[in-house]
Structures are given as C-alpha cells and as structure tokens.
PDB file of C-alpha atoms in Angstrom:
ATOM      1  CA  MET A 376      -1.338   9.518 -10.960  1.00 77.00           C
ATOM      2  CA  SER A 377      -0.529   5.807 -11.303  1.00 86.00           C
ATOM      3  CA  ILE A 378      -2.013   3.118  -9.062  1.00 85.00           C
ATOM      4  CA  GLU A 379       1.392   2.680  -7.420  1.00 88.00           C
ATOM      5  CA  GLU A 380       1.534   6.401  -6.588  1.00 90.00           C
ATOM      6  CA  LYS A 381      -1.999   6.346  -5.187  1.00 88.00           C
ATOM      7  CA  ILE A 382      -1.170   3.361  -2.982  1.00 90.00           C
ATOM      8  CA  LEU A 383       2.069   4.912  -1.763  1.00 91.00           C
ATOM      9  CA  ASN A 384       0.444   8.260  -0.995  1.00 91.00           C
ATOM     10  CA  PHE A 385      -2.445   6.625   0.872  1.00 90.00           C
ATOM     11  CA  ILE A 386      -0.108   4.527   3.005  1.00 91.00           C
ATOM     12  CA  ALA A 387       2.085   7.572   3.666  1.00 92.00           C
ATOM     13  CA  GLU A 388      -0.908   9.531   4.995  1.00 92.00           C
ATOM     14  CA  LYS A 389      -1.676   6.891   7.629  1.00 90.00           C
ATOM     15  CA  GLN A 390       1.807   5.326   8.101  1.00 88.00           C
ATOM     16  CA  VAL A 391       0.282   1.902   8.893  1.00 89.00           C
ATOM     17  CA  ILE A 392      -2.877   0.501   7.292  1.00 91.00           C
ATOM     18  CA  SER A 393      -4.544  -2.829   6.731  1.00 91.00           C
ATOM     19  CA  THR A 394      -4.917  -4.296   3.280  1.00 89.00           C
ATOM     20  CA  GLU A 395      -8.695  -4.042   3.749  1.00 89.00           C
ATOM     21  CA  GLU A 396      -8.421  -0.268   4.252  1.00 91.00           C
ATOM     22  CA  LEU A 397      -6.438   0.007   1.038  1.00 91.00           C
ATOM     23  CA  VAL A 398      -8.998  -2.024  -0.913  1.00 90.00           C
ATOM     24  CA  ASN A 399     -11.824   0.107   0.515  1.00 92.00           C
ATOM     25  CA  GLU A 400     -10.010   3.363  -0.301  1.00 90.00           C
ATOM     26  CA  LEU A 401      -9.298   2.416  -3.906  1.00 89.00           C
ATOM     27  CA  LYS A 402     -12.656   0.780  -4.674  1.00 88.00           C
ATOM     28  CA  GLY A 403     -12.413   1.417  -8.402  1.00 86.00           C
ATOM     29  CA  THR A 404      -9.437  -0.923  -8.721  1.00 87.00           C
ATOM     30  CA  GLU A 405      -9.736  -4.698  -8.527  1.00 88.00           C
ATOM     31  CA  LYS A 406      -8.264  -6.335  -5.435  1.00 87.00           C
ATOM     32  CA  HIS A 407      -5.857  -8.588  -7.335  1.00 90.00           C
ATOM     33  CA  THR A 408      -4.528  -5.569  -9.254  1.00 90.00           C
ATOM     34  CA  LEU A 409      -3.971  -3.688  -5.988  1.00 90.00           C
ATOM     35  CA  MET A 410      -2.164  -6.634  -4.441  1.00 90.00           C
ATOM     36  CA  ALA A 411       0.043  -6.930  -7.529  1.00 93.00           C
ATOM     37  CA  MET A 412       0.971  -3.249  -7.199  1.00 92.00           C
ATOM     38  CA  VAL A 413       1.612  -3.715  -3.476  1.00 92.00           C
ATOM     39  CA  GLY A 414       3.996  -6.521  -4.448  1.00 93.00           C
ATOM     40  CA  VAL A 415       5.843  -4.215  -6.831  1.00 94.00           C
ATOM     41  CA  LEU A 416       6.156  -1.528  -4.137  1.00 94.00           C
ATOM     42  CA  LYS A 417       7.457  -4.140  -1.680  1.00 94.00           C
ATOM     43  CA  GLU A 418      10.056  -5.341  -4.208  1.00 95.00           C
ATOM     44  CA  LYS A 419      11.240  -1.744  -4.632  1.00 95.00           C
ATOM     45  CA  GLY A 420      11.566  -1.420  -0.847  1.00 95.00           C
ATOM     46  CA  LEU A 421       9.025   1.418  -0.632  1.00 94.00           C
ATOM     47  CA  ILE A 422       6.629  -0.433   1.676  1.00 94.00           C
ATOM     48  CA  CYS A 423       6.731  -3.544   3.811  1.00 93.00           C
ATOM     49  CA  SER A 424       4.005  -5.780   5.136  1.00 90.00           C
ATOM     50  CA  SER A 425       3.365  -7.876   8.182  1.00 87.00           C
ATOM     51  CA  ASN A 426       0.879 -10.661   8.599  1.00 82.00           C
ATOM     52  CA  LEU A 427       1.783 -11.508  12.197  1.00 81.00           C
ATOM     53  CA  LEU A 428      -1.556 -10.152  13.311  1.00 70.00           C
ATOM     54  CA  SER A 429      -4.635 -10.323  11.160  1.00 74.00           C
ATOM     55  CA  PRO A 430      -5.413  -8.378   9.035  1.00 77.00           C
ATOM     56  CA  THR A 431      -2.213  -7.940   7.057  1.00 87.00           C
ATOM     57  CA  THR A 432      -0.779  -4.486   7.641  1.00 90.00           C
ATOM     58  CA  LEU A 433       1.162  -2.324   5.226  1.00 91.00           C
ATOM     59  CA  VAL A 434       3.805   0.111   6.426  1.00 91.00           C
ATOM     60  CA  ILE A 435       5.660   2.770   4.457  1.00 90.00           C
ATOM     61  CA  THR A 436       9.448   2.670   4.692  1.00 91.00           C
ATOM     62  CA  SER A 437      11.766   5.660   4.936  1.00 90.00           C
ATOM     63  CA  LYS A 438      12.772   4.970   1.313  1.00 89.00           C
ATOM     64  CA  GLY A 439       9.078   5.171   0.400  1.00 87.00           C
ATOM     65  CA  LYS A 440       8.633   8.479   2.230  1.00 87.00           C
ATOM     66  CA  ASN A 441      11.669   9.935   0.532  1.00 87.00           C
ATOM     67  CA  SER A 442      10.462   8.877  -2.907  1.00 85.00           C
ATOM     68  CA  ILE A 443       7.167  10.746  -2.677  1.00 79.00           C
TER      69      ILE A 443
END
C-alpha cells in the first residue's frame, strides 16, 4: 500500500483528524514526506484541510471516500 493510500484510509476511518494524529499514526514516515503526500491528495480533491482552529485538521471528501 502506498503512503497516499495509507493516509487516505486513516483519514477515512476517523473522518476528521489533526495533522499531528496523522504524523503519530505513520511514525515510520518523515513529516515532510507526509505533508507532501497530503498536498497531493488535496490537489486531487480527495481530502481538504482547515487551519481555522489549531491544529490543522484534515477531512476526507466524498470523492476521497468513493475512491477507496
């Protein structure tokens, strides 16, 4: 399973997570690599993020759910 798939599946399990939760869940991957993959998933429209409240939260979109 690719890093992108792991990220997408983890977010799908919880629906809404913080970036810190994601980093803690995927400890074996460097933070900057994870954030790069999050960026790719956001560009594809599979997840979205909000930084209105700290910490930044990640949310799966309906397109993301359907792609799993």
